[in-house]
mmCIF file with all atom_site columns, C-alpha atoms in Angstrom:
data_model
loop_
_atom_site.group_PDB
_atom_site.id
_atom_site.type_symbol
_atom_site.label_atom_id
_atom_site.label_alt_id
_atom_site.label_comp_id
_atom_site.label_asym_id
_atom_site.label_entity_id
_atom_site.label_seq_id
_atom_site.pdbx_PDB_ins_code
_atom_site.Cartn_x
_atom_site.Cartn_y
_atom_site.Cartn_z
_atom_site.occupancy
_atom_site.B_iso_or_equiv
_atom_site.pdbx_formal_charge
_atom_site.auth_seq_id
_atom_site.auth_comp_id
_atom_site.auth_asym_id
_atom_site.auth_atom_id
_atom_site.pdbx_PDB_model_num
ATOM 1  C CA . UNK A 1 1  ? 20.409 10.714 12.189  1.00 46.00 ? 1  UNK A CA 1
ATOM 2  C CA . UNK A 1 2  ? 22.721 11.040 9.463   1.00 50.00 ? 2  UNK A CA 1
ATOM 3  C CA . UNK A 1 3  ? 26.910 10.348 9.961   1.00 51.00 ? 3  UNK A CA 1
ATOM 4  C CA . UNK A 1 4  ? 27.744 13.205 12.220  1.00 53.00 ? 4  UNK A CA 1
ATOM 5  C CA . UNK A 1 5  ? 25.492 14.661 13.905  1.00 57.00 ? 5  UNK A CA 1
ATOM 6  C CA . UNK A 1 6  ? 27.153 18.141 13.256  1.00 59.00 ? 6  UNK A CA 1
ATOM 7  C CA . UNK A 1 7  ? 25.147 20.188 10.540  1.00 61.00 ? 7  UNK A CA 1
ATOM 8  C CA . UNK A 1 8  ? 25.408 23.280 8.593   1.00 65.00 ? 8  UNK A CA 1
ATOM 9  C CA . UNK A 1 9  ? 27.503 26.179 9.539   1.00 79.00 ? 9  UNK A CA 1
ATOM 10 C CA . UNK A 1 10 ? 29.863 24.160 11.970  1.00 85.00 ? 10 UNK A CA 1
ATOM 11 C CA . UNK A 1 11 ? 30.105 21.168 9.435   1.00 84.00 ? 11 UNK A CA 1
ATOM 12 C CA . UNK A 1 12 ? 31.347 23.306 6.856   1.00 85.00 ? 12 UNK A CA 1
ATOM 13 C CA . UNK A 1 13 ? 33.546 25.751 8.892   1.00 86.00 ? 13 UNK A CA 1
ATOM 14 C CA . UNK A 1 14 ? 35.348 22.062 10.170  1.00 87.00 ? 14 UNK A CA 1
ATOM 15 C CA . UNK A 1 15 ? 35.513 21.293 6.102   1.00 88.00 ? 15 UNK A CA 1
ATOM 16 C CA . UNK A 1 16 ? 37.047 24.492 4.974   1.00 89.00 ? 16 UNK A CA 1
ATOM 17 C CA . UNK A 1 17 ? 39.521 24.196 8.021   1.00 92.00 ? 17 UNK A CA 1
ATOM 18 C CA . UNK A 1 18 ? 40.186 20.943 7.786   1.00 93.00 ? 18 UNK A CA 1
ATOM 19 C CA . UNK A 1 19 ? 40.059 20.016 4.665   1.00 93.00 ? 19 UNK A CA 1
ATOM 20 C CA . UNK A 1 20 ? 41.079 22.944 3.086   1.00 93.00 ? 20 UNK A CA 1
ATOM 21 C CA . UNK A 1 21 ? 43.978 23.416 5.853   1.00 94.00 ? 21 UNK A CA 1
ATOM 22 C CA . UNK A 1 22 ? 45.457 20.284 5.479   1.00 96.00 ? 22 UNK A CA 1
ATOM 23 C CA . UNK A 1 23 ? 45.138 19.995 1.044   1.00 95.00 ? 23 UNK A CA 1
ATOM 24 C CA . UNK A 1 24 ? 47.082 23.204 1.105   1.00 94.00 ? 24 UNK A CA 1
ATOM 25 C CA . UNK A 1 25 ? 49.338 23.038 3.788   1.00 95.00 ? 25 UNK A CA 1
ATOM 26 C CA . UNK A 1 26 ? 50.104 19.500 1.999   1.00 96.00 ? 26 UNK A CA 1
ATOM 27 C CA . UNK A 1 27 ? 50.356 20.945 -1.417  1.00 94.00 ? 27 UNK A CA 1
ATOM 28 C CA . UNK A 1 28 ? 51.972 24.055 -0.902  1.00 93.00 ? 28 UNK A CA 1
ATOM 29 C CA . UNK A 1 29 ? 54.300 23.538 2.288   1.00 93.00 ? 29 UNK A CA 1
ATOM 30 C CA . UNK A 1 30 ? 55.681 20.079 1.359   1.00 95.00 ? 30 UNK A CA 1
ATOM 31 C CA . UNK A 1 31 ? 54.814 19.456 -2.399  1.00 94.00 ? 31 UNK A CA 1
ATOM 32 C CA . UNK A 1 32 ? 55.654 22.977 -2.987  1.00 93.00 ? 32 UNK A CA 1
ATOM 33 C CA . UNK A 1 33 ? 53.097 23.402 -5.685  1.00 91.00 ? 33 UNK A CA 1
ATOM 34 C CA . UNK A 1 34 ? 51.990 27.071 -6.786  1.00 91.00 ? 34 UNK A CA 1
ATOM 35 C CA . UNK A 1 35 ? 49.459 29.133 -6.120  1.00 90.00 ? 35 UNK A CA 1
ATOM 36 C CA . UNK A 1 36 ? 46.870 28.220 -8.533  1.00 91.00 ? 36 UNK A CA 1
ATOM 37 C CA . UNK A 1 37 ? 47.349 24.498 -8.344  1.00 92.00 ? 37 UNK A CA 1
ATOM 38 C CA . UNK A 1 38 ? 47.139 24.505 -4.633  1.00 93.00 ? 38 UNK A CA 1
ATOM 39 C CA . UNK A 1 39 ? 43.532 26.304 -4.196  1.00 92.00 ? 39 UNK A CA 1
ATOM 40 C CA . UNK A 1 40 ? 42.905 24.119 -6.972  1.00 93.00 ? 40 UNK A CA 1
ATOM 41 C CA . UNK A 1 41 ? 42.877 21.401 -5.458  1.00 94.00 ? 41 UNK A CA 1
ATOM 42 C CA . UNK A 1 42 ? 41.942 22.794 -2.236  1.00 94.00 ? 42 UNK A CA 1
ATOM 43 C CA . UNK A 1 43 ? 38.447 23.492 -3.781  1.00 93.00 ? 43 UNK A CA 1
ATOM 44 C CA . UNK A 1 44 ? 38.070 20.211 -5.621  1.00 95.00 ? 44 UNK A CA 1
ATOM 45 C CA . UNK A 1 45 ? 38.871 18.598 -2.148  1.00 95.00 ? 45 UNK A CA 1
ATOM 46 C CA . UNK A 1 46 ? 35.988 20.994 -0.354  1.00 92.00 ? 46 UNK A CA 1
ATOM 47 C CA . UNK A 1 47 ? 33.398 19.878 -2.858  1.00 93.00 ? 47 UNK A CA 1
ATOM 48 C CA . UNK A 1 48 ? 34.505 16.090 -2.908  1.00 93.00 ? 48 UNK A CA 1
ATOM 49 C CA . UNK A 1 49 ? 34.328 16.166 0.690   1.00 92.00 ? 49 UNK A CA 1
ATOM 50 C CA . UNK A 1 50 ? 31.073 18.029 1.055   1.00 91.00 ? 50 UNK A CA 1
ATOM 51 C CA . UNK A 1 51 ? 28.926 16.008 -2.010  1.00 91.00 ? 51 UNK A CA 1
ATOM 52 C CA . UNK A 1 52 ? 30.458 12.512 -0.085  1.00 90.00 ? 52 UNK A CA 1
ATOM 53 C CA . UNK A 1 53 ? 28.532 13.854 3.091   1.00 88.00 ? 53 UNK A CA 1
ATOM 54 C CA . UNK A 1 54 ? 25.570 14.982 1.199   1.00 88.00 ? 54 UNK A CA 1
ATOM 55 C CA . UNK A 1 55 ? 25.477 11.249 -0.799  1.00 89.00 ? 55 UNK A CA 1
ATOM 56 C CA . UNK A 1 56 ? 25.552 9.577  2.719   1.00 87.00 ? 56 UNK A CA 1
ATOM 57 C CA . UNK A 1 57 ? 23.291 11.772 3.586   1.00 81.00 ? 57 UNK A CA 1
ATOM 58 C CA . UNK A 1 58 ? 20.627 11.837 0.737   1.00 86.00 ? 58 UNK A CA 1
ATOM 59 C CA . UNK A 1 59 ? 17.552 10.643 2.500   1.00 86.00 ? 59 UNK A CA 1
ATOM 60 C CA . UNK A 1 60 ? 17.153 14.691 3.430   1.00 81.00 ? 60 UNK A CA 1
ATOM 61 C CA . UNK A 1 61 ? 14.294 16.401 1.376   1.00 85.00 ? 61 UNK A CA 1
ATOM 62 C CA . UNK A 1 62 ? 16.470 18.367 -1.039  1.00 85.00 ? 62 UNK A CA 1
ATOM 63 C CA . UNK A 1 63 ? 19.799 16.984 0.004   1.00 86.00 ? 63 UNK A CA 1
ATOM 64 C CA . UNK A 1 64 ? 22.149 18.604 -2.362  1.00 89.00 ? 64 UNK A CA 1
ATOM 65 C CA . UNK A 1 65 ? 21.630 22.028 -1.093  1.00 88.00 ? 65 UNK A CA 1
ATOM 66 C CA . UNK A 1 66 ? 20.070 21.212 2.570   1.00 84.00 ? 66 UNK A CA 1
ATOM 67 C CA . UNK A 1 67 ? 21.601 22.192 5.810   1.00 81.00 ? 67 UNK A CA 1
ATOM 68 C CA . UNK A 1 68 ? 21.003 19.010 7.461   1.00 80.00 ? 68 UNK A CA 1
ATOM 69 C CA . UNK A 1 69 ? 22.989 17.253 4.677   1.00 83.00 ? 69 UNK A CA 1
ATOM 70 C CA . UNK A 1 70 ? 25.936 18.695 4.390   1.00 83.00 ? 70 UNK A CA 1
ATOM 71 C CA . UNK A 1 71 ? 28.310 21.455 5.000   1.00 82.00 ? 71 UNK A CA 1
ATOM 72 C CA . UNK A 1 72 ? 27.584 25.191 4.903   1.00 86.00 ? 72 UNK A CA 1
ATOM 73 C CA . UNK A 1 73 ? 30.033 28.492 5.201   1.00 79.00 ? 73 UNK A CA 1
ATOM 74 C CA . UNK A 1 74 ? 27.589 30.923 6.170   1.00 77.00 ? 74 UNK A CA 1
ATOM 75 C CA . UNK A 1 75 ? 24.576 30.470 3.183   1.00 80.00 ? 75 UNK A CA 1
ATOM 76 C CA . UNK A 1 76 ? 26.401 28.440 0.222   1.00 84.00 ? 76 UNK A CA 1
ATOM 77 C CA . UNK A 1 77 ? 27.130 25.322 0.390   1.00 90.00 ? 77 UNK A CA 1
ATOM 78 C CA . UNK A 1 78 ? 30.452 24.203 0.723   1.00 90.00 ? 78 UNK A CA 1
ATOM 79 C CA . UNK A 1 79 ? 30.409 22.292 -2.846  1.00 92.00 ? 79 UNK A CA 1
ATOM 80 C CA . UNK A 1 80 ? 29.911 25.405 -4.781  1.00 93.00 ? 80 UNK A CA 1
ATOM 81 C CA . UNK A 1 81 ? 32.168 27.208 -2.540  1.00 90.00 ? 81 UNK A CA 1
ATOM 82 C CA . UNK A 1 82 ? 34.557 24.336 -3.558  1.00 92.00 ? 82 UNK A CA 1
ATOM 83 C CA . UNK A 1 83 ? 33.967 24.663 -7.126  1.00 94.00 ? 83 UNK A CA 1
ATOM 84 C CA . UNK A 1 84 ? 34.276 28.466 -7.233  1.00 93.00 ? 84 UNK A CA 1
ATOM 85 C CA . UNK A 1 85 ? 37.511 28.260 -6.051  1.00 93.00 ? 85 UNK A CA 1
ATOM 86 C CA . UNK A 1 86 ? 38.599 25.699 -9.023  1.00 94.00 ? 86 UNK A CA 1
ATOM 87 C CA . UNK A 1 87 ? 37.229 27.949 -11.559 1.00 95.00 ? 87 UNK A CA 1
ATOM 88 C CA . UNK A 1 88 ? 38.583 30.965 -10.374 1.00 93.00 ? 88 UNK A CA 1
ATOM 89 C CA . UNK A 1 89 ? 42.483 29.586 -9.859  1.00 92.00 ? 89 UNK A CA 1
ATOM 90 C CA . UNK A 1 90 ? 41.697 27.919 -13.073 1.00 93.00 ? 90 UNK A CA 1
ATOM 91 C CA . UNK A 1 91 ? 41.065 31.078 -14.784 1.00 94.00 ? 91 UNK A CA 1
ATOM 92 C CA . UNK A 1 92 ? 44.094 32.568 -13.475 1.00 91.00 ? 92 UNK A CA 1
ATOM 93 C CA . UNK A 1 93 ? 46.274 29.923 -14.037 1.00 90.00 ? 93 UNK A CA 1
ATOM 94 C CA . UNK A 1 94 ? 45.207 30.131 -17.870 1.00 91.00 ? 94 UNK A CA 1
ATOM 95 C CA . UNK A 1 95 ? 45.964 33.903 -17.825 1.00 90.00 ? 95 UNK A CA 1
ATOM 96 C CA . UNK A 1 96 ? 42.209 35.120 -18.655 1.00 93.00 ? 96 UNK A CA 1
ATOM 97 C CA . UNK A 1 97 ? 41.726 36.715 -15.087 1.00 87.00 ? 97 UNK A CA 1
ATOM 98 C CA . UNK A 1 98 ? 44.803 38.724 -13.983 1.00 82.00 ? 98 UNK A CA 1
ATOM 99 C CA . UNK A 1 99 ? 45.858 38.755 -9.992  1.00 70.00 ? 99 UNK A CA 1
#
């Protein structure tokens, strides 16, 4: 068994609540940071979090995208959900995608 015993969809639902709750009630409550540098860093948080689980965990066949290693938010895993978030608010914040 790997460090929680929690896998998959409930592992990543607690990450993007968690996590993502408390990076951007942090950053945009009391730092007062915008928009796009909030979700920014809320999604480089989600996939920091998520690949440290999957590391721990990387004894599981296909551990980078496996359920049993890390978080999931219904069928992508939480990483990529992370890093779609910092290219998207990244690409807004540089003016090529408007809101």
């Amino acid at each position: 068994m790997g460090v929680l015993p929690i896998r998959g969809n409930w592992l990543g639902l607690g990450m993007f609540v968690v996590v993502g709750g408390l990076v951007a009630l942090i950053g945009g409550f009391i730092l007062k940071l915008g928009d796009v540098k909030t979700m920014i860093t809320v999604g480089a948080a989600l996939a920091v979090a998520d690949l440290a689980i999957r590391i721990v965990n990387r004894t599981v066949p296909g551990w980078i995208f496996s359920r049993e290693a890390g978080g999931y938010f219904f069928f992508i895993p939480i990483w990529i959900l992370g890093l779609l978030v910092v290219v998207l608010k990244s690409l807004i914040g540089a003016g090529v995608i408007k809101k």
